């Protein structure tokens, strides 16, 4: 080892290296070193992901924790990359990642937990090498994990970007080149399918192989409530249509708050009354239309809230960041349905189902609640919630939204000609 502290590329004990750096008051490696991760096999098992492609979801979660607005994903034959830019001023310390790799189970920072899980998750793939890069200005740092589970770290210089004050983060996986090409094609298709399935509520825009990933539509909120277009006696076969919700409440997220994404309905069939009341207008889309269709017009009313106040739909963007979305079925066919919950953790849909719990059913009966979360307890993979008392209390904390949505619906109902069938009073 040289006197100036420069490390040679001989194999080092990673824990000892970190301890020495902390003892010397230094955290930067000016040279290069490699680390043997074979002794960490038990730690790798603890972070086991459901499939070979789930490491992509962990990187998407990392990007959401950086509050990025766009993630570019390219799934190629030999290389898969995910690139994004954190918000200006948000920093990343590569040295903390070194420590987290050495002791992932002792890491408390959720961002590092997700990033370490992504790196470990690549070890299940046909890995040639996985790389995590951080660039700012003309300086860059790179961490590489090869197929032998050895880590290589280095600094490098790069070209100055058009936005020198904005960092660039890149996660890439170079795949092995098997002669059975159809296996590679299947793996690429599975990776794309995983992103499409679990990133439908991403708050960040995801560009997959040059095409925008389609996010969930507000019409899906009530997709579990179906109605017949005609009475069964009138036709030998009938078609099911989604029942429009009574009201959909969109709670806009703050700049630094966890958020989910959902495509709001088209506003062309709605009118603004009393400045903040957004109500469906009969006959706006089709003459003599008596009710919303449940698709392009997903509800009788749309309620947008920012900082605890209702706002007009004139200020609602087609795609915005929401901390919570509530679909309310107040006096229609869905008002007796058990409550459904969708929980989006850092851009990834983790829960999307009905939850049977007496107290939750009493409060949220007939509702579909979507929330953004980054704090609830999960298993080590991050894809399974621990449904304990804290989990229940967190869901119950959204009970005031139900009262807000009901009060809004009752006021808005006075402004519309709602058919008598919708005015049936259920004991809810």
XYZ file of C-alpha atoms in Angstrom:
428
model
C 0.000 0.000 0.000
C 1.386 3.419 -0.921
C 1.972 6.097 1.717
C -0.548 8.474 0.183
C -3.308 6.014 1.014
C -3.827 4.777 -2.541
C -5.133 1.205 -2.553
C -3.823 -1.428 -4.930
C -6.187 -3.821 -6.668
C -5.338 -6.753 -4.412
C -8.236 -8.475 -2.677
C -9.184 -6.724 0.555
C -11.416 -7.505 3.470
C -14.263 -5.022 2.955
C -15.229 -4.682 6.613
C -11.607 -3.995 7.594
C -11.249 -1.415 4.830
C -14.333 0.477 5.996
C -13.218 0.326 9.636
C -9.776 1.684 8.762
C -11.236 4.512 6.706
C -13.509 5.563 9.535
C -10.640 5.351 12.020
C -8.485 7.578 9.799
C -11.330 10.064 9.328
C -11.439 9.347 5.576
C -14.294 7.982 3.494
C -13.046 8.387 -0.077
C -11.076 5.799 -1.997
C -8.796 7.587 -4.418
C -7.866 4.374 -6.199
C -9.539 1.079 -6.994
C -10.237 -2.042 -4.986
C -12.197 -5.272 -5.285
C -14.260 -7.125 -2.723
C -15.164 -10.811 -2.408
C -18.900 -11.174 -1.677
C -18.978 -14.959 -1.475
C -19.029 -14.850 2.330
C -22.248 -12.817 2.129
C -24.360 -15.651 0.704
C -26.637 -15.648 3.751
C -27.245 -11.926 3.281
C -28.059 -12.466 -0.376
C -30.638 -15.086 0.624
C -32.240 -12.629 3.044
C -32.805 -10.167 0.202
C -34.121 -12.794 -2.223
C -36.578 -11.308 -4.733
C -39.616 -13.098 -6.196
C -38.141 -13.375 -9.715
C -35.043 -12.658 -11.789
C -36.641 -9.451 -13.080
C -37.727 -7.923 -9.771
C -34.410 -6.117 -9.365
C -35.804 -3.654 -11.927
C -38.595 -2.781 -9.499
C -36.083 -2.094 -6.730
C -34.274 0.390 -8.990
C -37.613 2.058 -9.791
C -38.171 2.407 -6.042
C -34.714 3.957 -5.652
C -35.577 6.473 -8.381
C -38.830 7.405 -6.624
C -36.988 8.011 -3.367
C -34.859 10.511 -5.301
C -38.147 12.209 -6.386
C -37.193 11.847 -10.034
C -39.717 12.841 -12.692
C -38.681 10.427 -15.447
C -37.047 7.002 -15.598
C -35.690 5.683 -18.877
C -35.497 1.896 -19.160
C -33.872 0.078 -22.062
C -34.002 -3.716 -22.131
C -31.513 -4.816 -24.762
C -30.157 -8.133 -25.918
C -26.906 -7.811 -24.009
C -27.540 -4.901 -21.637
C -30.377 -3.498 -19.521
C -30.150 0.092 -18.259
C -32.219 2.338 -16.000
C -31.289 6.016 -16.051
C -32.756 8.936 -14.116
C -31.908 12.323 -12.620
C -32.626 13.195 -8.975
C -34.036 16.601 -8.139
C -31.465 19.388 -8.074
C -29.655 19.554 -4.765
C -30.250 15.941 -3.754
C -26.934 14.181 -3.176
C -25.802 10.581 -3.078
C -22.796 9.407 -1.082
C -21.229 6.369 -2.715
C -19.290 5.578 0.463
C -22.529 4.832 2.321
C -23.342 2.241 -0.341
C -20.013 0.516 0.335
C -20.942 0.215 4.000
C -24.452 -1.019 3.158
C -23.049 -3.735 0.891
C -20.849 -4.959 3.722
C -23.729 -5.028 6.223
C -27.098 -4.848 4.409
C -29.076 -6.155 7.375
C -27.762 -3.309 9.515
C -28.706 -0.594 7.019
C -31.591 1.642 8.074
C -31.743 4.045 5.113
C -34.635 2.787 2.896
C -32.925 4.103 -0.238
C -29.794 2.060 0.440
C -31.873 -0.985 1.381
C -33.608 -0.862 -2.012
C -30.359 -0.259 -3.892
C -28.543 -3.116 -2.155
C -31.527 -5.397 -2.842
C -31.327 -4.439 -6.528
C -27.607 -5.239 -6.695
C -28.072 -8.550 -4.914
C -31.083 -9.284 -7.112
C -28.944 -9.157 -10.248
C -26.959 -12.145 -8.978
C -29.922 -14.383 -9.855
C -29.826 -13.318 -13.503
C -27.524 -14.385 -16.341
C -25.181 -11.718 -15.030
C -21.975 -10.623 -16.683
C -21.733 -7.525 -14.508
C -24.026 -5.035 -12.745
C -23.030 -1.375 -12.499
C -24.229 1.564 -10.402
C -22.932 4.946 -11.552
C -23.226 8.425 -10.099
C -22.170 11.417 -12.213
C -22.097 15.076 -11.251
C -20.330 17.650 -13.393
C -17.223 16.020 -14.862
C -16.713 13.596 -11.970
C -18.178 10.126 -11.739
C -18.099 7.128 -9.436
C -18.794 3.565 -10.465
C -19.494 0.388 -8.503
C -19.380 -2.895 -10.440
C -20.504 -6.368 -9.347
C -19.227 -9.147 -11.624
C -20.531 -12.666 -12.159
C -18.109 -13.984 -9.513
C -19.850 -11.766 -6.928
C -16.852 -9.500 -6.587
C -17.214 -5.725 -6.276
C -14.988 -3.249 -8.065
C -15.127 0.488 -7.273
C -13.517 3.366 -9.128
C -13.656 7.072 -9.928
C -13.588 8.450 -13.463
C -13.965 11.633 -15.458
C -16.833 12.216 -17.879
C -18.050 14.877 -20.273
C -19.867 17.868 -18.824
C -23.612 17.466 -19.287
C -26.056 20.152 -20.390
C -27.173 20.469 -16.758
C -23.907 20.457 -14.774
C -25.684 21.020 -11.442
C -27.924 18.003 -11.914
C -26.656 14.527 -11.073
C -27.139 11.513 -13.323
C -27.699 8.042 -11.903
C -27.388 4.898 -14.012
C -28.055 1.279 -13.104
C -27.014 -1.195 -15.779
C -26.786 -4.966 -16.100
C -24.675 -6.602 -18.785
C -26.028 -10.049 -19.587
C -24.121 -13.145 -20.542
C -24.344 -14.201 -24.174
C -25.963 -17.656 -24.203
C -26.132 -19.452 -27.523
C -29.799 -20.284 -26.802
C -31.050 -16.897 -27.984
C -34.692 -17.697 -27.251
C -33.932 -17.745 -23.541
C -32.710 -14.164 -23.770
C -35.837 -13.121 -25.663
C -38.034 -14.721 -23.019
C -36.120 -13.003 -20.233
C -36.489 -9.593 -21.906
C -40.218 -10.151 -22.357
C -40.583 -11.159 -18.701
C -38.672 -8.067 -17.558
C -40.919 -5.761 -19.569
C -44.025 -7.563 -18.275
C -42.913 -7.099 -14.650
C -42.555 -3.348 -15.175
C -45.943 -3.072 -16.879
C -47.649 -5.048 -14.127
C -46.193 -3.397 -11.029
C -45.442 0.167 -12.218
C -48.969 1.101 -13.280
C -49.228 3.601 -10.408
C -45.762 5.096 -10.762
C -45.609 8.795 -9.932
C -42.597 9.154 -12.223
C -42.944 8.856 -15.968
C -41.370 5.581 -17.135
C -40.123 5.318 -20.708
C -39.685 1.636 -21.571
C -37.702 0.983 -24.744
C -38.673 4.388 -26.121
C -42.398 4.101 -25.321
C -44.194 5.662 -22.362
C -45.381 3.041 -19.905
C -49.175 3.229 -19.589
C -50.317 4.121 -16.082
C -53.562 3.056 -14.445
C -56.729 4.892 -15.392
C -59.213 6.274 -12.887
C -61.839 4.030 -14.495
C -60.078 1.057 -12.879
C -60.961 2.321 -9.402
C -64.488 0.926 -9.755
C -63.680 -1.948 -12.104
C -64.802 -4.452 -9.437
C -68.356 -3.027 -9.543
C -70.126 -4.195 -12.687
C -73.631 -3.585 -14.023
C -75.616 -5.051 -16.909
C -76.293 -2.797 -19.860
C -79.635 -4.557 -20.390
C -81.912 -6.683 -18.294
C -81.122 -10.393 -18.779
C -84.720 -11.046 -19.892
C -84.346 -8.684 -22.836
C -81.338 -10.350 -24.464
C -79.979 -13.848 -24.632
C -76.576 -12.371 -23.788
C -75.682 -9.196 -21.960
C -72.597 -7.009 -21.560
C -71.143 -5.903 -18.243
C -70.129 -2.279 -17.777
C -68.220 -0.623 -14.962
C -70.508 1.166 -12.535
C -69.461 4.829 -12.205
C -68.311 5.829 -8.743
C -70.331 8.395 -6.831
C -67.242 10.541 -6.294
C -63.495 10.193 -6.845
C -61.346 12.255 -4.507
C -57.794 13.077 -5.632
C -55.487 14.271 -2.820
C -52.498 16.033 -4.405
C -49.104 15.233 -2.872
C -46.634 17.795 -1.610
C -43.286 18.247 -3.322
C -41.415 16.036 -0.828
C -44.242 13.605 -0.041
C -44.549 10.010 -1.273
C -46.773 9.930 -4.339
C -48.582 7.638 -6.735
C -49.672 8.189 -10.309
C -53.054 7.674 -11.919
C -54.617 9.072 -15.072
C -57.641 11.171 -14.139
C -60.778 11.026 -16.319
C -61.258 13.357 -19.248
C -62.722 16.618 -17.980
C -64.699 17.433 -21.122
C -67.864 15.851 -19.687
C -67.675 17.747 -16.380
C -68.657 21.250 -15.362
C -67.426 23.469 -12.542
C -70.021 24.798 -10.127
C -69.468 27.058 -7.119
C -65.782 27.398 -8.088
C -64.663 24.011 -6.729
C -67.529 21.573 -7.479
C -66.664 19.375 -10.485
C -69.862 17.576 -11.533
C -70.780 15.389 -14.481
C -72.902 17.133 -17.123
C -75.707 15.037 -18.626
C -75.673 14.922 -22.398
C -72.277 16.596 -22.749
C -70.682 13.604 -24.512
C -73.750 11.958 -26.069
C -77.224 13.457 -26.426
C -79.737 12.165 -23.894
C -77.043 10.442 -21.850
C -78.419 9.971 -18.350
C -75.378 8.634 -16.507
C -71.565 8.461 -16.770
C -70.279 5.484 -18.724
C -67.807 4.408 -16.027
C -64.894 4.584 -18.477
C -64.170 7.998 -19.999
C -66.438 9.442 -17.291
C -65.488 7.348 -14.280
C -67.649 9.061 -11.645
C -70.547 11.422 -11.085
C -68.170 13.916 -9.480
C -64.450 14.603 -9.310
C -62.956 16.143 -6.198
C -59.432 17.579 -6.181
C -57.804 18.613 -2.901
C -54.575 20.468 -2.244
C -53.345 21.374 1.250
C -56.696 20.346 2.726
C -58.774 22.565 0.408
C -60.959 21.664 -2.568
C -59.780 23.093 -5.892
C -61.316 23.383 -9.338
C -60.560 20.800 -11.993
C -59.263 23.692 -14.104
C -56.022 23.355 -12.127
C -55.825 19.562 -12.411
C -53.189 18.187 -14.759
C -53.785 15.045 -16.812
C -51.042 13.311 -14.863
C -50.178 14.578 -11.404
C -48.682 13.306 -8.153
C -51.238 12.136 -5.588
C -50.721 11.081 -1.984
C -54.122 9.348 -1.918
C -57.078 8.666 -4.216
C -60.478 7.571 -2.898
C -63.244 6.084 -5.016
C -66.556 6.456 -3.150
C -69.679 4.405 -3.841
C -72.268 6.131 -1.703
C -75.736 5.296 -3.004
C -75.174 2.932 -5.892
C -74.584 -0.760 -6.530
C -71.063 -0.643 -5.118
C -71.987 0.826 -1.746
C -72.314 -2.644 -0.197
C -69.013 -3.957 -1.554
C -66.174 -4.686 0.912
C -63.458 -2.020 0.848
C -60.535 -2.390 -1.530
C -57.058 -1.027 -0.933
C -54.193 -0.307 -3.300
C -50.868 0.545 -1.664
C -48.089 1.929 -3.834
C -44.629 1.783 -2.289
C -42.200 4.139 -4.032
C -43.867 3.689 -7.409
C -44.474 -0.070 -7.120
C -47.953 -1.506 -6.520
C -47.539 -3.892 -3.579
C -51.156 -4.369 -2.408
C -54.236 -4.337 -4.654
C -57.104 -6.266 -3.082
C -59.986 -6.278 -0.632
C -59.001 -6.523 3.042
C -61.399 -8.259 5.413
C -61.312 -6.450 8.733
C -64.438 -5.459 10.743
C -63.242 -1.950 11.590
C -61.927 -1.235 8.104
C -65.164 -2.510 6.561
C -67.233 -0.263 8.791
C -65.240 2.844 7.847
C -64.466 2.188 4.163
C -67.413 0.083 2.992
C -68.087 0.776 -0.673
C -64.728 2.535 -1.121
C -61.522 1.877 -3.015
C -58.584 3.637 -1.349
C -55.232 4.135 -3.075
C -52.345 5.462 -0.975
C -48.641 6.183 -1.476
C -46.347 4.759 1.177
C -42.652 4.640 2.017
C -42.687 3.842 5.752
C -44.884 0.807 6.531
C -43.062 -2.346 7.580
C -42.356 -4.994 4.945
C -40.330 -8.169 4.717
C -36.721 -7.902 3.516
C -37.738 -8.153 -0.136
C -39.919 -5.049 0.261
C -42.799 -6.626 -1.672
C -44.864 -7.992 1.231
C -46.358 -5.822 3.973
C -46.456 -6.865 7.606
C -50.182 -6.512 8.293
C -49.931 -5.673 11.986
C -51.676 -3.051 14.119
C -49.547 -0.244 12.648
C -50.724 -1.321 9.198
C -54.393 -1.127 10.268
C -53.971 2.221 11.982
C -52.275 3.677 8.922
C -55.251 2.724 6.756
C -57.706 4.028 9.356
C -55.887 7.375 9.351
C -57.468 8.015 5.924
C -61.009 7.816 7.351
C -61.470 11.637 7.166
C -61.235 11.392 3.365
C -64.404 9.292 3.346
C -66.336 11.998 5.184
C -64.932 14.667 2.861
C -65.962 12.678 -0.218
C -69.476 12.012 1.122
C -70.058 15.653 2.046
C -68.850 16.710 -1.409
C -71.199 14.217 -3.086
C -74.212 15.372 -1.098
C -73.632 19.009 -2.070
C -72.905 18.173 -5.710
C -75.937 15.919 -5.992
C -78.161 18.977 -5.691
C -76.697 20.319 -8.939
C -77.358 17.246 -11.091
C -80.351 15.342 -12.363
C -79.365 11.995 -10.867
C -81.721 9.131 -11.838
C -83.948 7.797 -9.088
C -82.027 4.513 -9.041
C -78.959 6.417 -7.872
C -80.940 8.045 -5.057
C -81.766 4.776 -3.339
C -80.729 5.062 0.278
C -78.745 2.145 1.655
C -78.057 1.715 5.312
C -74.302 2.246 5.218
